[in-house]
Every structure is written in structure tokens, then in C-alpha cells.
């Protein structure tokens, strides 16, 4: 059973410094060889300041920047062992580059329980110099009684 | 990567598809390290079996990453304003995924011009693993 009082809860902000190597590492794992993410000169020719992070980089900032999320999930009644990732949503405002110091603010966006499943959404707002650069929404489901 | 011209785009236009190499177990180990998602269901076959599966399953996010690759191959990252997906089916090592997309809607309003695209990624049997949409701004 989820703790419905946790809706709107804000966790302590975390800081993540964007590393060039981490940008490459994510692309290599996905098998994405677009030079935009590897070659600074290429990226500049395409109108970028440097090699930007790829479209799903936020997941990396969340897990490496705020691994406490697993404990936090448990605290509000989510069985992390049975959870399934149901959906992921990104809103992009500014490209993110190597060396950027990004602050992440995680909140519990919604919680819903039924007889058969628990559904939770976490929102992370990422900012640089006080300006929002990216918003991520992660939706997870726990099938109950399984 | 192309620079899109709003007038040349029609609803129903296909975006260049992307077929990936078969997913491998070592790739899931790499993805665990890269992303920081160390749920052993993705990397340790014995653990996955104890959890009632036939073997390890891919991280949903690596599959979303492949859809993202198709989008950024096409237009880069700067014009992409929204990207969202639902995870529909399990992906396993050996699966060969193909990402596809098409233009659903052309949008012209106070914020300027953009297109909404529908994207999905399916395996060698045509089973859809991840479906979603993206909004791409056009200057």
C-alpha cells in the first residue's frame, strides 16, 4: 500500500557534474555512434557549443546523482523488487554539455493504488545556474499479489 | 542529420528507420554501468530465473535510448522539445530491434512551428517493445 501522504514530497536536491566520458559511455552501451556525442568539432559545425548529452541522459543523472531514490521508494511503500518501468517522459529546454553542474530536484508527482497494482510517478527537474534545462517524469508500476 | 523545412514535411512522412545489432548480455552489463541501474534482473541470469523469468531482460531505458538514437540521427538533439514513451513488452538478449517513426501532426502556433512524431521500436517478430512520441521544433 502506498503512502498517499507522500504526494508532492520534495527530496533533498542533488548535484551532478556532466562528464564527457559518461556521455560517451551511455552512447557506447546503446550502440549510438553519432559523432555529435563524441566529436567536439563535429558538434560545433552542427551549431552546438560542445558535444551535448544524448536524449536519454537524464536517467543516468538520476541513478548516479541520486541513488537514494531506491530507499525513498521503499519508504513510501513501493516494492522495488517487483517494480516495472511503465513510462518515461522528457521535456527539453536547453542542451546539456560536458562540465555543466546540474542540480536535480526529485518530487513524488502522483501515487495511485488499486487492488491489483500500485502506480507512482516521480518528477525530476534539472537546472543549471538556476534555470530549468530538462524535466523528467518516471512512471513505475508494481503488480500486487504476484 | 538534416535541417527540416516545415513546408516540405507532410503528415504521414516516415522518418529514417534504424535497425540495431542483436542485443547482447555484455551490452546490458555496459548499460547497467553507464546508466547506474544495477537491478540484477538485467545482468545475472540466475537472479532473473529466481524472479520467474526465462533469463535476463533488457533495461527499458536502453530500448528508449535506441529510439532516441533514431531521432537524434535524424535531427540532432537541439530541436527535440519532448520525448515520451510507454514500455509495452520485454526485450531479451538476441532480440533484433528496429526503430521507426512517422510525422503525425504539423503544429503552428504562438510558440512557432513544430511537428509531433509517433515512434515505436519492434523486434524481429514485429512485437512492439516501446511506443511513444516526440515533438520537434522547426526554426
Tab-separated table of C-alpha atoms in Angstrom:
chain	number	residue	atom	x	y	z
A	1	UNK	CA	0.000	0.000	0.000
A	2	UNK	CA	1.379	3.359	-0.971
A	3	UNK	CA	1.591	6.230	1.478
A	4	UNK	CA	-0.709	8.694	-0.271
A	5	UNK	CA	0.505	11.493	2.028
A	6	UNK	CA	3.794	11.391	0.146
A	7	UNK	CA	2.316	13.029	-2.972
A	8	UNK	CA	4.078	16.340	-3.503
A	9	UNK	CA	7.001	15.349	-1.305
A	10	UNK	CA	10.266	17.019	-2.313
A	11	UNK	CA	13.557	15.248	-1.691
A	12	UNK	CA	16.845	16.989	-0.973
A	13	UNK	CA	18.339	18.344	-4.223
A	14	UNK	CA	21.379	16.572	-5.684
A	15	UNK	CA	24.237	17.871	-7.818
A	16	UNK	CA	25.618	16.130	-10.896
A	17	UNK	CA	28.648	17.263	-12.873
A	18	UNK	CA	28.368	16.219	-16.520
A	19	UNK	CA	31.381	14.204	-17.575
A	20	UNK	CA	32.415	13.841	-21.230
A	21	UNK	CA	33.305	10.225	-20.579
A	22	UNK	CA	29.830	9.485	-19.184
A	23	UNK	CA	28.213	10.913	-22.340
A	24	UNK	CA	30.307	8.509	-24.440
A	25	UNK	CA	29.716	5.583	-22.110
A	26	UNK	CA	25.936	5.850	-22.424
A	27	UNK	CA	26.147	6.096	-26.230
A	28	UNK	CA	28.509	3.117	-26.453
A	29	UNK	CA	26.148	0.965	-24.376
A	30	UNK	CA	23.203	1.902	-26.578
A	31	UNK	CA	25.322	1.418	-29.715
A	32	UNK	CA	24.839	5.034	-30.768
A	33	UNK	CA	27.828	6.146	-32.838
A	34	UNK	CA	26.561	9.604	-33.821
A	35	UNK	CA	29.676	11.872	-33.864
A	36	UNK	CA	27.518	14.629	-32.358
A	37	UNK	CA	28.121	12.969	-28.978
A	38	UNK	CA	31.838	12.184	-29.462
A	39	UNK	CA	33.442	14.811	-31.673
A	40	UNK	CA	33.550	18.397	-30.415
A	41	UNK	CA	34.470	19.835	-33.814
A	42	UNK	CA	31.616	17.997	-35.483
A	43	UNK	CA	29.189	19.219	-32.790
A	44	UNK	CA	30.373	22.812	-33.260
A	45	UNK	CA	29.798	22.607	-37.010
A	46	UNK	CA	26.263	21.462	-36.238
A	47	UNK	CA	25.678	24.562	-34.115
A	48	UNK	CA	26.348	23.148	-30.633
A	49	UNK	CA	28.722	24.636	-28.044
A	50	UNK	CA	30.276	21.212	-27.390
A	51	UNK	CA	29.149	17.562	-27.601
A	52	UNK	CA	25.691	17.599	-25.998
A	53	UNK	CA	24.278	14.787	-23.879
A	54	UNK	CA	22.036	12.316	-25.706
A	55	UNK	CA	18.253	12.263	-25.328
A	56	UNK	CA	18.045	9.709	-22.503
A	57	UNK	CA	20.964	11.037	-20.433
A	58	UNK	CA	18.603	12.173	-17.656
A	59	UNK	CA	18.190	8.583	-16.494
A	60	UNK	CA	21.940	8.448	-15.850
A	61	UNK	CA	21.890	11.717	-13.884
A	62	UNK	CA	19.035	10.335	-11.784
A	63	UNK	CA	20.601	6.980	-10.956
A	64	UNK	CA	24.190	8.189	-10.486
A	65	UNK	CA	23.243	11.533	-8.969
A	66	UNK	CA	20.524	10.279	-6.641
A	67	UNK	CA	20.854	6.544	-5.909
A	68	UNK	CA	18.919	7.252	-2.686
A	69	UNK	CA	15.773	7.056	-4.838
A	70	UNK	CA	15.599	3.279	-4.200
A	71	UNK	CA	15.412	3.814	-0.427
A	72	UNK	CA	12.936	6.660	-0.882
A	73	UNK	CA	10.685	4.391	-2.941
A	74	UNK	CA	10.721	1.824	-0.192
A	75	UNK	CA	9.813	4.471	2.384
A	76	UNK	CA	6.596	5.312	0.552
A	77	UNK	CA	5.610	1.679	0.151
A	78	UNK	CA	6.993	0.734	-3.263
A	79	UNK	CA	8.279	-2.820	-3.514
A	80	UNK	CA	11.430	-2.146	-5.548
A	81	UNK	CA	11.920	-5.859	-6.218
A	82	UNK	CA	8.652	-6.097	-8.134
A	83	UNK	CA	8.622	-2.758	-9.881
A	84	UNK	CA	8.290	-2.353	-13.611
A	85	UNK	CA	9.187	0.756	-15.547
A	86	UNK	CA	5.931	1.773	-17.230
A	87	UNK	CA	6.853	5.041	-18.887
A	88	UNK	CA	9.363	7.840	-19.190
A	89	UNK	CA	8.761	11.392	-20.348
A	90	UNK	CA	11.191	14.236	-21.056
A	91	UNK	CA	10.730	17.937	-21.665
A	92	UNK	CA	13.874	19.583	-23.004
A	93	UNK	CA	14.600	23.297	-22.573
A	94	UNK	CA	18.348	23.697	-23.170
A	95	UNK	CA	21.078	21.314	-24.358
A	96	UNK	CA	23.333	19.964	-21.575
A	97	UNK	CA	27.112	19.938	-22.118
A	98	UNK	CA	30.278	18.440	-20.576
A	99	UNK	CA	31.326	20.343	-17.454
A	100	UNK	CA	27.809	21.558	-16.665
A	101	UNK	CA	26.928	21.477	-12.996
A	102	UNK	CA	23.346	20.255	-12.926
A	103	UNK	CA	21.083	20.353	-9.898
A	104	UNK	CA	18.311	17.759	-9.675
A	105	UNK	CA	15.113	18.182	-7.682
A	106	UNK	CA	13.089	14.996	-7.256
A	107	UNK	CA	9.436	15.079	-6.208
A	108	UNK	CA	6.692	12.498	-5.855
A	109	UNK	CA	4.316	13.572	-8.591
A	110	UNK	CA	1.497	11.057	-8.193
A	111	UNK	CA	0.616	7.851	-6.386
A	112	UNK	CA	-2.280	5.558	-7.175
A	113	UNK	CA	-3.214	2.241	-5.620
A	114	UNK	CA	-5.786	-0.300	-6.683
A	115	UNK	CA	-6.429	-3.908	-5.694
A	116	UNK	CA	-4.119	-5.134	-8.407
A	117	UNK	CA	-1.397	-2.536	-8.747
A	118	UNK	CA	0.449	0.477	-7.383
A	119	UNK	CA	1.390	3.237	-9.806
A	120	UNK	CA	3.834	6.014	-8.932
A	121	UNK	CA	5.281	8.918	-10.884
A	122	UNK	CA	8.431	10.771	-9.885
A	123	UNK	CA	9.335	14.098	-11.415
A	124	UNK	CA	12.896	15.384	-11.604
A	125	UNK	CA	13.583	18.990	-12.544
A	126	UNK	CA	17.165	19.551	-13.688
A	127	UNK	CA	18.565	23.060	-13.556
A	128	UNK	CA	21.806	24.835	-14.445
A	129	UNK	CA	22.603	28.222	-12.875
A	130	UNK	CA	19.057	28.343	-11.532
A	131	UNK	CA	17.458	27.826	-14.939
A	132	UNK	CA	15.482	24.675	-15.792
A	133	UNK	CA	17.144	22.720	-18.598
A	134	UNK	CA	15.223	19.440	-18.509
A	135	UNK	CA	12.240	17.857	-16.764
A	136	UNK	CA	11.867	14.079	-16.477
A	137	UNK	CA	8.846	12.069	-15.360
A	138	UNK	CA	9.357	8.428	-14.469
A	139	UNK	CA	6.306	6.190	-14.116
A	140	UNK	CA	6.614	2.873	-12.353
A	141	UNK	CA	4.138	0.090	-11.656
A	142	UNK	CA	4.129	-2.644	-9.046
A	143	UNK	CA	1.826	-5.590	-9.745
A	144	UNK	CA	0.358	-6.674	-6.434
A	145	UNK	CA	-0.128	-10.217	-5.236
A	146	UNK	CA	2.257	-11.516	-7.891
B	1	UNK	CA	21.417	14.990	-39.504
B	2	UNK	CA	19.068	17.144	-41.514
B	3	UNK	CA	17.661	20.603	-41.054
B	4	UNK	CA	13.918	20.234	-41.504
B	5	UNK	CA	11.883	22.533	-43.665
B	6	UNK	CA	8.340	22.894	-42.345
B	7	UNK	CA	6.788	23.337	-45.786
B	8	UNK	CA	8.350	20.151	-47.141
B	9	UNK	CA	7.014	17.966	-44.333
B	10	UNK	CA	3.727	16.120	-44.692
B	11	UNK	CA	1.701	14.253	-42.101
B	12	UNK	CA	2.384	10.557	-42.608
B	13	UNK	CA	6.000	11.080	-43.707
B	14	UNK	CA	8.255	8.280	-42.442
B	15	UNK	CA	11.425	9.206	-40.625
B	16	UNK	CA	14.589	7.180	-41.393
B	17	UNK	CA	14.310	3.870	-39.520
B	18	UNK	CA	17.125	2.260	-37.565
B	19	UNK	CA	17.801	-1.480	-37.226
B	20	UNK	CA	20.107	-2.395	-34.376
B	21	UNK	CA	22.550	-5.261	-33.905
B	22	UNK	CA	21.113	-8.107	-31.758
B	23	UNK	CA	21.013	-7.174	-28.054
B	24	UNK	CA	23.806	-8.941	-26.161
B	25	UNK	CA	24.254	-9.768	-22.486
B	26	UNK	CA	27.516	-7.806	-22.360
B	27	UNK	CA	25.657	-4.786	-23.756
B	28	UNK	CA	23.253	-4.954	-20.793
B	29	UNK	CA	26.232	-5.089	-18.420
B	30	UNK	CA	27.634	-1.991	-20.144
B	31	UNK	CA	24.274	-0.255	-19.947
B	32	UNK	CA	23.981	-1.051	-16.228
B	33	UNK	CA	27.340	0.613	-15.615
B	34	UNK	CA	26.597	3.566	-17.872
B	35	UNK	CA	23.129	4.308	-16.505
B	36	UNK	CA	23.634	3.278	-12.880
B	37	UNK	CA	20.636	0.917	-12.974
B	38	UNK	CA	22.126	-2.185	-11.388
B	39	UNK	CA	18.952	-4.224	-10.985
B	40	UNK	CA	20.412	-7.765	-11.366
B	41	UNK	CA	17.357	-8.837	-13.365
B	42	UNK	CA	19.204	-7.286	-16.348
B	43	UNK	CA	22.619	-8.789	-15.784
B	44	UNK	CA	22.522	-12.013	-13.732
B	45	UNK	CA	20.656	-14.939	-15.359
B	46	UNK	CA	20.255	-16.877	-12.067
B	47	UNK	CA	18.647	-13.879	-10.386
B	48	UNK	CA	16.296	-13.349	-13.338
B	49	UNK	CA	15.256	-17.023	-13.154
B	50	UNK	CA	14.534	-16.726	-9.441
B	51	UNK	CA	12.312	-13.779	-10.336
B	52	UNK	CA	10.312	-16.089	-12.591
B	53	UNK	CA	11.794	-15.117	-15.965
B	54	UNK	CA	13.490	-17.339	-18.563
B	55	UNK	CA	16.622	-15.239	-18.315
B	56	UNK	CA	17.808	-11.656	-18.169
B	57	UNK	CA	15.763	-8.882	-19.746
B	58	UNK	CA	16.944	-5.596	-21.233
B	59	UNK	CA	16.587	-2.321	-19.360
B	60	UNK	CA	13.557	-0.476	-20.746
B	61	UNK	CA	15.729	2.611	-20.918
B	62	UNK	CA	18.278	1.076	-23.308
B	63	UNK	CA	15.404	0.473	-25.720
B	64	UNK	CA	14.183	4.064	-25.263
B	65	UNK	CA	17.815	5.059	-25.881
B	66	UNK	CA	17.698	3.307	-29.266
B	67	UNK	CA	14.544	5.216	-30.185
B	68	UNK	CA	16.359	8.362	-29.094
B	69	UNK	CA	19.257	7.369	-31.347
B	70	UNK	CA	16.912	7.218	-34.332
B	71	UNK	CA	15.563	10.682	-33.507
B	72	UNK	CA	18.981	12.292	-32.965
B	73	UNK	CA	20.399	10.598	-36.083
B	74	UNK	CA	17.665	12.447	-37.925
B	75	UNK	CA	17.633	15.925	-36.338
B	76	UNK	CA	20.249	16.045	-33.555
B	77	UNK	CA	19.103	16.921	-30.028
B	78	UNK	CA	18.583	20.688	-30.020
B	79	UNK	CA	15.243	20.740	-31.890
B	80	UNK	CA	13.771	17.945	-29.742
B	81	UNK	CA	11.445	19.518	-27.158
B	82	UNK	CA	9.576	16.485	-25.849
B	83	UNK	CA	10.149	12.751	-25.961
B	84	UNK	CA	7.970	10.285	-24.075
B	85	UNK	CA	7.427	6.547	-24.174
B	86	UNK	CA	5.444	3.686	-22.690
B	87	UNK	CA	7.138	0.347	-22.148
B	88	UNK	CA	4.964	-2.379	-23.658
B	89	UNK	CA	6.877	-5.648	-23.831
B	90	UNK	CA	10.041	-7.287	-22.532
B	91	UNK	CA	13.225	-7.276	-24.649
B	92	UNK	CA	15.712	-10.121	-24.283
B	93	UNK	CA	19.298	-10.743	-25.389
B	94	UNK	CA	19.244	-11.886	-29.030
B	95	UNK	CA	16.334	-9.639	-29.986
B	96	UNK	CA	16.900	-7.530	-33.084
B	97	UNK	CA	15.168	-4.191	-32.721
B	98	UNK	CA	14.039	-1.781	-35.406
B	99	UNK	CA	13.055	1.786	-34.547
B	100	UNK	CA	10.518	3.552	-36.755
B	101	UNK	CA	8.635	6.795	-36.751
B	102	UNK	CA	6.243	8.960	-38.695
B	103	UNK	CA	5.005	12.518	-38.693
B	104	UNK	CA	1.591	12.661	-37.012
B	105	UNK	CA	0.886	16.352	-36.909
B	106	UNK	CA	2.257	19.695	-38.050
B	107	UNK	CA	1.833	22.385	-35.412
B	108	UNK	CA	1.917	26.125	-35.960
B	109	UNK	CA	1.113	28.415	-33.033
B	110	UNK	CA	2.429	31.335	-30.937
B	111	UNK	CA	5.496	29.263	-29.985
B	112	UNK	CA	6.411	28.767	-33.636
B	113	UNK	CA	6.456	25.717	-35.836
B	114	UNK	CA	6.920	22.140	-34.766
B	115	UNK	CA	5.988	18.592	-35.672
B	116	UNK	CA	4.671	15.780	-33.486
B	117	UNK	CA	6.059	12.394	-34.425
B	118	UNK	CA	4.965	8.928	-33.369
B	119	UNK	CA	7.784	6.494	-32.681
B	120	UNK	CA	7.988	2.811	-31.898
B	121	UNK	CA	10.517	0.038	-31.725
B	122	UNK	CA	9.754	-3.581	-32.514
B	123	UNK	CA	11.596	-6.889	-32.573
B	124	UNK	CA	12.263	-9.362	-35.396
B	125	UNK	CA	8.732	-10.785	-34.947
B	126	UNK	CA	7.066	-7.398	-35.139
B	127	UNK	CA	6.252	-7.212	-31.419
B	128	UNK	CA	6.225	-3.582	-30.280
B	129	UNK	CA	8.532	-3.137	-27.277
B	130	UNK	CA	8.299	0.591	-26.711
B	131	UNK	CA	5.972	3.180	-28.221
B	132	UNK	CA	5.906	6.911	-27.815
B	133	UNK	CA	6.027	10.335	-29.298
B	134	UNK	CA	8.291	13.312	-29.709
B	135	UNK	CA	7.874	16.978	-30.517
B	136	UNK	CA	10.458	18.589	-32.775
B	137	UNK	CA	10.736	22.329	-33.194
B	138	UNK	CA	11.451	23.739	-36.615
B	139	UNK	CA	13.036	27.171	-36.985
